[in-house]
Structures are given as structure tokens and as C-alpha cells.
Tab-separated table of C-alpha atoms in Angstrom:
chain	number	residue	atom	x	y	z
A	1	MET	CA	10.045	72.958	29.178
A	2	ASN	CA	12.605	70.503	27.942
A	3	LEU	CA	11.196	67.064	28.299
A	4	THR	CA	13.166	64.075	26.926
A	5	LEU	CA	12.158	60.537	25.545
A	6	ARG	CA	14.344	58.745	28.305
A	7	GLN	CA	12.417	60.841	30.974
A	8	LEU	CA	9.049	59.787	29.496
A	9	ARG	CA	10.115	56.327	29.050
A	10	ALA	CA	11.395	56.016	32.711
A	11	PHE	CA	8.016	57.514	33.906
A	12	ALA	CA	5.767	55.175	31.987
A	13	ALA	CA	7.875	51.958	32.974
A	14	VAL	CA	7.515	52.981	36.584
A	15	ALA	CA	3.846	53.749	36.354
A	16	GLU	CA	3.053	50.520	34.507
A	17	SER	CA	5.291	48.440	36.879
A	18	GLY	CA	4.382	50.211	40.077
A	19	SER	CA	8.142	49.463	41.022
A	20	PHE	CA	11.527	51.274	40.585
A	21	THR	CA	13.265	47.907	40.870
A	22	ALA	CA	10.965	46.377	38.080
A	23	ALA	CA	11.121	49.332	35.839
A	24	ALA	CA	14.901	49.689	36.053
A	25	GLN	CA	15.143	46.046	35.064
A	26	GLN	CA	13.019	46.676	32.203
A	27	LEU	CA	14.947	49.735	30.876
A	28	HIS	CA	18.457	48.165	31.866
A	29	LEU	CA	19.241	51.031	34.076
A	30	THR	CA	20.188	51.241	37.777
A	31	GLN	CA	17.552	52.493	40.128
A	32	SER	CA	19.340	55.492	40.905
A	33	ALA	CA	19.570	56.499	37.338
A	34	LEU	CA	15.856	55.668	36.776
A	35	SER	CA	15.068	57.821	39.912
A	36	VAL	CA	17.011	60.850	38.590
A	37	LEU	CA	15.094	60.616	35.252
A	38	VAL	CA	11.825	60.830	37.013
A	39	ARG	CA	12.906	63.610	39.331
A	40	GLU	CA	14.056	65.580	36.333
A	41	LEU	CA	10.816	64.981	34.549
A	42	GLU	CA	8.954	66.059	37.613
A	43	ARG	CA	11.049	69.173	37.910
A	44	GLU	CA	10.501	70.173	34.142
A	45	MET	CA	6.509	69.826	34.535
A	46	GLY	CA	6.584	71.507	37.861
A	47	VAL	CA	4.335	68.789	39.336
A	48	GLN	CA	4.571	65.548	41.120
A	49	LEU	CA	3.735	62.466	39.030
A	50	LEU	CA	4.414	59.776	41.521
A	51	HIS	CA	3.900	59.137	45.154
A	52	ARG	CA	6.762	57.096	46.500
A	53	ASN	CA	7.044	55.132	49.929
A	54	THR	CA	9.192	52.256	51.072
A	55	ARG	CA	6.645	49.561	49.660
A	56	SER	CA	5.255	50.859	46.597
A	57	VAL	CA	4.914	53.673	43.925
A	58	GLN	CA	1.564	55.108	43.118
A	59	LEU	CA	0.401	57.847	40.482
A	60	SER	CA	-0.456	61.190	41.833
A	61	GLU	CA	-3.630	62.865	40.338
A	62	ALA	CA	-1.248	64.508	37.639
A	63	GLY	CA	0.465	61.441	36.942
A	64	ARG	CA	-2.730	59.603	36.184
A	65	GLU	CA	-3.874	62.501	33.991
A	66	PHE	CA	-0.418	62.412	32.016
A	67	LEU	CA	0.200	58.785	31.810
A	68	PRO	CA	-2.395	58.374	28.655
A	69	SER	CA	-0.686	61.028	26.734
A	70	VAL	CA	2.779	59.544	27.254
A	71	HIS	CA	1.467	56.290	26.050
A	72	ARG	CA	0.185	58.020	23.044
A	73	LEU	CA	3.356	59.925	22.428
A	74	LEU	CA	5.570	57.037	22.743
A	75	GLY	CA	3.304	54.858	20.523
A	76	ASP	CA	3.356	57.499	18.070
A	77	LEU	CA	7.119	57.789	17.977
A	78	THR	CA	7.408	53.877	17.519
A	79	SER	CA	4.952	53.955	14.722
A	80	ALA	CA	6.757	56.789	12.949
A	81	VAL	CA	10.225	55.328	13.253
A	82	ALA	CA	8.763	51.937	12.093
A	83	GLY	CA	7.673	53.763	9.049
A	84	VAL	CA	10.716	55.480	8.219
A	85	THR	CA	12.638	52.312	8.544
A	86	ASP	CA	10.128	50.446	6.287
A	87	LEU	CA	10.689	53.171	3.651
A	88	ARG	CA	14.479	52.696	4.095
A	89	ASP	CA	13.992	48.982	3.680
A	90	LYS	CA	11.740	49.388	0.779
A	91	LYS	CA	8.863	47.438	2.694
A	92	LYS	CA	6.407	50.211	1.991
A	93	GLY	CA	6.225	53.372	0.089
A	94	LEU	CA	4.889	55.302	-3.078
A	95	LEU	CA	7.155	55.437	-6.209
A	96	ARG	CA	5.946	57.359	-9.245
A	97	LEU	CA	7.297	56.706	-12.735
A	98	ALA	CA	6.864	58.112	-16.100
A	99	ALA	CA	7.518	56.487	-19.597
A	100	PRO	CA	6.506	57.094	-23.325
A	101	GLN	CA	3.208	55.227	-24.162
A	102	LEU	CA	5.164	52.516	-26.276
A	103	MET	CA	7.646	51.839	-23.425
A	104	ALA	CA	4.829	51.979	-20.796
A	105	CYS	CA	2.996	49.058	-22.265
A	106	THR	CA	5.994	46.981	-23.245
A	107	LEU	CA	9.026	47.209	-21.192
A	108	MET	CA	7.829	48.791	-17.927
A	109	PRO	CA	4.984	46.396	-16.902
A	110	ARG	CA	7.763	43.599	-17.046
A	111	VAL	CA	10.177	45.477	-14.837
A	112	ILE	CA	7.450	46.592	-12.385
A	113	ALA	CA	6.361	43.062	-12.078
A	114	LEU	CA	9.816	42.065	-11.247
A	115	TYR	CA	10.185	45.014	-8.656
A	116	ARG	CA	6.798	44.074	-6.947
A	117	GLU	CA	7.932	40.372	-6.344
A	118	LYS	CA	10.843	41.835	-4.353
A	119	TYR	CA	9.012	44.833	-2.787
A	120	PRO	CA	5.094	43.864	-2.813
A	121	ASP	CA	4.207	46.732	-0.562
A	122	VAL	CA	5.717	49.617	-2.433
A	123	ASP	CA	2.866	51.279	-4.362
A	124	VAL	CA	4.223	51.681	-7.979
A	125	ARG	CA	2.316	54.142	-10.242
A	126	LEU	CA	3.122	54.366	-13.857
A	127	SER	CA	2.222	57.515	-16.019
A	128	ASP	CA	2.260	57.060	-19.744
A	129	THR	CA	3.224	60.174	-21.828
A	130	LEU	CA	4.236	61.445	-25.325
A	131	PRO	CA	7.968	61.298	-25.777
A	132	GLU	CA	8.251	65.111	-25.988
A	133	HIS	CA	6.687	65.453	-22.608
A	134	LEU	CA	8.959	62.803	-20.959
A	135	LEU	CA	10.845	65.032	-18.550
A	136	ASP	CA	7.768	67.354	-17.584
A	137	GLY	CA	6.666	65.173	-14.621
A	138	VAL	CA	10.341	64.931	-13.260
A	139	ALA	CA	10.913	68.698	-13.549
A	140	ALA	CA	7.676	69.448	-11.757
A	141	GLY	CA	8.316	66.997	-9.098
A	142	ASP	CA	5.298	64.780	-10.115
A	143	VAL	CA	7.363	61.616	-10.771
A	144	GLU	CA	10.487	60.572	-9.182
A	145	LEU	CA	11.728	58.774	-12.391
A	146	ALA	CA	11.073	58.885	-15.990
A	147	VAL	CA	12.407	56.106	-18.368
A	148	GLY	CA	12.705	56.532	-22.121
A	149	GLN	CA	14.893	57.139	-25.156
A	150	ASP	CA	17.531	59.725	-25.018
A	151	VAL	CA	16.540	63.355	-24.985
A	152	ALA	CA	18.397	66.421	-24.156
A	153	VAL	CA	18.611	67.359	-20.403
A	154	ASP	CA	19.716	70.659	-18.615
A	155	GLY	CA	21.462	70.915	-15.176
A	156	ALA	CA	18.188	70.319	-13.226
A	157	ILE	CA	17.806	66.690	-14.784
A	158	GLU	CA	20.307	63.862	-14.338
A	159	ARG	CA	20.193	61.107	-17.133
A	160	ARG	CA	21.694	57.730	-16.619
A	161	THR	CA	22.150	55.246	-19.656
A	162	LEU	CA	20.604	51.940	-19.388
A	163	PHE	CA	21.051	50.400	-22.840
A	164	ARG	CA	21.257	50.861	-26.500
A	165	ASP	CA	18.523	49.733	-28.687
A	166	ARG	CA	18.146	49.328	-32.429
A	167	HIS	CA	15.116	50.204	-34.675
A	168	TRP	CA	13.675	47.438	-36.566
A	169	LEU	CA	11.311	47.345	-39.675
A	170	ILE	CA	7.685	46.203	-38.845
A	171	CYS	CA	5.693	44.462	-41.538
A	172	PRO	CA	2.690	42.038	-42.240
A	173	PRO	CA	3.767	38.408	-42.015
A	174	GLY	CA	2.760	38.152	-45.689
A	175	HIS	CA	5.059	41.054	-46.868
A	176	ALA	CA	7.905	40.503	-48.963
A	177	PHE	CA	10.303	41.821	-46.430
A	178	ALA	CA	9.048	39.436	-43.798
A	179	LYS	CA	10.967	36.507	-45.188
A	180	ARG	CA	14.232	38.692	-45.292
A	181	ARG	CA	16.807	38.671	-42.576
A	182	LYS	CA	17.715	42.203	-42.970
A	183	VAL	CA	16.460	45.175	-45.214
A	184	ARG	CA	18.262	48.521	-45.943
A	185	TRP	CA	16.594	52.006	-45.400
A	186	HIS	CA	16.558	52.860	-48.867
A	187	GLU	CA	14.534	49.801	-49.973
A	188	LEU	CA	11.555	51.083	-48.102
A	189	GLU	CA	11.132	53.757	-50.691
A	190	PRO	CA	8.463	52.067	-52.814
A	191	TYR	CA	6.029	51.579	-49.786
A	192	THR	CA	3.964	54.071	-47.648
A	193	PHE	CA	5.780	54.745	-44.506
A	194	ILE	CA	3.873	55.397	-41.148
A	195	ALA	CA	5.943	57.699	-38.931
A	196	PRO	CA	5.517	56.922	-35.195
A	197	THR	CA	5.498	60.105	-33.194
A	198	ARG	CA	6.937	63.516	-33.739
A	199	ASP	CA	10.089	62.252	-31.929
A	200	PHE	CA	10.942	60.093	-34.926
A	201	ARG	CA	11.060	63.238	-37.139
A	202	GLN	CA	13.329	65.017	-34.843
A	203	ARG	CA	15.657	62.234	-33.746
A	204	VAL	CA	15.626	59.408	-36.284
A	205	LEU	CA	15.235	61.236	-39.729
A	206	PRO	CA	18.652	63.346	-39.257
A	207	GLU	CA	20.491	59.975	-38.954
A	208	LEU	CA	19.338	59.020	-42.557
A	209	ALA	CA	21.052	59.919	-45.869
A	210	PRO	CA	19.301	62.799	-47.770
A	211	ALA	CA	17.526	60.628	-50.039
A	212	GLU	CA	16.178	58.466	-47.375
A	213	ARG	CA	15.141	61.321	-45.515
A	214	ASP	CA	13.456	62.765	-48.355
A	215	TYR	CA	11.346	59.773	-48.971
A	216	MET	CA	10.306	59.530	-45.094
A	217	LEU	CA	9.061	63.149	-45.286
A	218	ARG	CA	7.270	62.803	-48.667
A	219	PRO	CA	3.406	63.766	-48.692
A	220	GLY	CA	2.262	60.327	-48.509
A	221	THR	CA	3.802	59.638	-45.173
A	222	GLN	CA	1.518	59.027	-42.180
A	223	GLU	CA	2.687	60.594	-39.039
A	224	VAL	CA	0.908	59.438	-35.965
A	225	SER	CA	1.267	60.040	-32.162
A	226	TYR	CA	1.170	56.555	-30.882
A	227	MET	CA	2.893	53.351	-31.862
A	228	THR	CA	-0.278	51.424	-31.225
A	229	THR	CA	-1.792	53.534	-33.964
A	230	ALA	CA	1.189	52.678	-36.333
A	231	LEU	CA	0.928	48.777	-35.698
A	232	GLY	CA	-2.634	48.957	-36.117
A	233	MET	CA	-2.283	50.757	-39.590
A	234	VAL	CA	0.658	48.091	-40.522
A	235	ALA	CA	-1.551	45.325	-39.607
A	236	SER	CA	-4.472	46.351	-41.913
A	237	GLY	CA	-1.830	46.788	-44.714
A	238	LEU	CA	-1.733	50.476	-44.863
A	239	GLY	CA	2.096	50.789	-44.889
A	240	LEU	CA	5.288	50.027	-42.908
A	241	THR	CA	6.717	51.437	-39.703
A	242	VAL	CA	9.699	51.017	-37.401
A	243	CYS	CA	10.100	50.574	-33.790
A	244	PRO	CA	12.744	49.761	-31.031
A	245	THR	CA	13.486	46.098	-30.025
A	246	TYR	CA	11.605	46.594	-26.599
A	247	SER	CA	8.504	46.933	-28.507
A	248	ALA	CA	8.496	43.324	-29.645
A	249	PRO	CA	5.779	42.215	-27.115
A	250	LEU	CA	3.292	44.685	-28.620
A	251	VAL	CA	4.440	43.782	-32.207
A	252	ARG	CA	3.794	40.212	-31.668
A	253	ALA	CA	0.303	40.996	-30.215
A	254	HIS	CA	-0.474	42.634	-33.634
A	255	GLY	CA	0.633	39.655	-35.487
A	256	LEU	CA	3.434	41.655	-37.224
A	257	GLN	CA	6.969	40.731	-38.221
A	258	MET	CA	10.300	42.487	-37.183
A	259	VAL	CA	13.022	42.684	-39.707
A	260	ARG	CA	16.561	44.108	-38.935
A	261	LEU	CA	17.124	47.620	-40.664
A	262	GLU	CA	20.680	48.441	-41.649
A	263	SER	CA	22.540	51.087	-43.621
A	264	PRO	CA	22.384	52.946	-41.332
A	265	ASP	CA	22.334	50.615	-38.475
A	266	PHE	CA	20.405	53.036	-36.165
A	267	HIS	CA	20.597	52.803	-32.327
A	268	ARG	CA	19.089	54.968	-29.463
A	269	GLU	CA	20.026	55.091	-26.031
A	270	VAL	CA	17.288	54.318	-23.235
A	271	CYS	CA	17.844	56.141	-20.237
A	272	VAL	CA	16.324	56.757	-16.756
A	273	TYR	CA	15.741	60.354	-15.664
A	274	SER	CA	15.520	62.043	-12.287
A	275	ALA	CA	15.873	65.363	-10.567
A	276	ALA	CA	19.657	66.309	-10.152
A	277	ARG	CA	19.106	68.193	-6.875
A	278	ARG	CA	17.015	65.557	-5.082
A	279	SER	CA	18.448	62.253	-3.794
A	280	LEU	CA	16.596	59.259	-4.779
A	281	SER	CA	14.342	57.649	-2.458
A	282	PRO	CA	15.182	54.088	-1.303
A	283	ALA	CA	12.238	52.759	-3.313
A	284	ALA	CA	13.482	54.388	-6.478
A	285	ALA	CA	17.013	53.694	-5.874
A	286	SER	CA	16.163	50.078	-5.656
A	287	PHE	CA	14.050	50.372	-8.798
A	288	VAL	CA	16.848	51.725	-10.774
A	289	GLY	CA	18.837	48.698	-9.619
A	290	ILE	CA	16.206	46.143	-11.085
A	291	LEU	CA	15.963	48.236	-14.011
A	292	GLU	CA	19.554	48.010	-14.720
A	293	SER	CA	19.545	44.129	-14.110
A	294	PHE	CA	16.696	43.684	-16.502
A	295	ALA	CA	18.373	45.906	-19.028
A	296	ARG	CA	21.619	43.775	-18.917
A	297	ALA	CA	19.810	40.583	-19.148
A	298	GLN	CA	17.820	41.966	-22.307
A	299	GLN	CA	21.046	42.919	-23.980
A	300	LYS	CA	22.631	39.414	-23.343
A	301	GLY	CA	19.635	37.748	-24.447
């Protein structure tokens, strides 16, 4: 059986109006074209749906039985098309994101707030993770986008650079360094250092000179998994740490000071990651656009 939407709409219009003339006007068809559609439908179904005479059109018993199903089918189709259109226009949908814990509590909430102002009906869900597990959700298909500092990717993951961010020294406001405009890495040697996350050991330390690297790796160095732990320890006078620019809201919340670190002037790229073999959903594509606009504004600021 090969029924078409045009046939079903033609039958429903005639049944509701009780007139081929009125139904033809409603569907912007000629009466002859409308009659052909209804006859084709009846032929496909092998049953007469309408009783016709010169004055009126009435539903047959089969037509009365069939009409509610046609209404449901056409209604479901209209809802389905509207739903897909809403997804296309970002009026609704579900967007799953991942970010390292530090970025998830500093940069990402601000970007999500901007996104929700523009697309309030898109459900955005953010998963915080350790830096070394940033891409796991993308690879598994659990999240559509991951945002974080640059990590190595294979052919299954696509990486797009958003901006370059520097690392800053974090110290209590009463510390001698707090009054300085900049500090060199080697000047940290007399102080206990708190290394935030294993990612720091893998990505930051290799950029330092051997003497500075040895200092960072000495037995007294504290290594923690989360930046919030490092900041809490610094706030309690237990040592110094470093963190990227985007962590400034969290640093201020702990009442700490950010001082520029130089020699080397160390930067990391912040990137957005997605599955290379899957097209971004409209919601994800628009989120990346807002994320890039936010990043440009931050760089100018």
C-alpha cells in the first residue's frame, strides 16, 4: 500500500468541510485535482471512504473509522516537523558539555549564562572532569563538546583553538610577591609549591629550565588533583601555586592575589573538542560561536 500525505490531507479536508469545493479552496487545489487524490486514496485502500452526490459529501462507515487515525497521523507529523525545526533554530534541544573542574567553575558558567540568554529552551548540561579525562566523554559519545587546555588528539577527535592563556602566580595578599608586578619562576625556589593536578607535571614542567623544574619536583612539593584544593592551601599560608587567567573569579573568591609569571612567559592554548566524524548539532554549533565570541572579548579585555 502506497499512501501519500497529499492524499491523506485531501481526504481530511473533504471530510471536515463536507464539500469538495471548500476543501479545494482550503488546499489551494482545483476540484478535479482534489477528486483525483481522494480516488487514488480509496483505490490504494480498496474501500470507499466518501459517499458523494450532487449536493453533499458524507463519510462512509470506513471513512468514519479511518478519519481519527488520519487526524492523529497528520498531527504527529506536524509536531515532529515543528520539533526538528525547533532543533534547527536552537529553540530547544539538549547539549552535553565537559570541562576540567577549574574551567567548569569559572569560564564555563559565564559562557553558559550568555548562551541561555539567547537560547533559553536548550537544556545545557555541564560535566566537570579531571584534565586527563577531558576527552573521554567525547570519544564515548556521552558529551558533544569538551572545552579545556590543549591535549593531544587522534583522528577521532577534532580540536579547535579558542585562545591562548598565560599562567599566573597565586599568593596571599600579604605575601611579598603580592606587591610585585611580575615574578620570575626561579624566584619561587624558597617557597613551598603546590602543584595543581597531574596535568601540571606533564605539560607545564617540561617548559621550565632544569633548575626550576627540579625545584618544582622536590620532595616538599604538594601535588593536588583540584585547583580549589590548591587555592585553599594557599589561602591558609601553606604555599604558592600557579593557575591560568580564566581562573581569576575563583582566585578572587579565595581572597588571593594574581601576579604575572615570567622567564619563561608560559602560555597554554584553550581548545574546544568534538567528534571528528560527527557533525555538530545546531545547539552545539551555536554554543561554539558564543564561546568564540566570549574568548575574543576576553582577549581584548
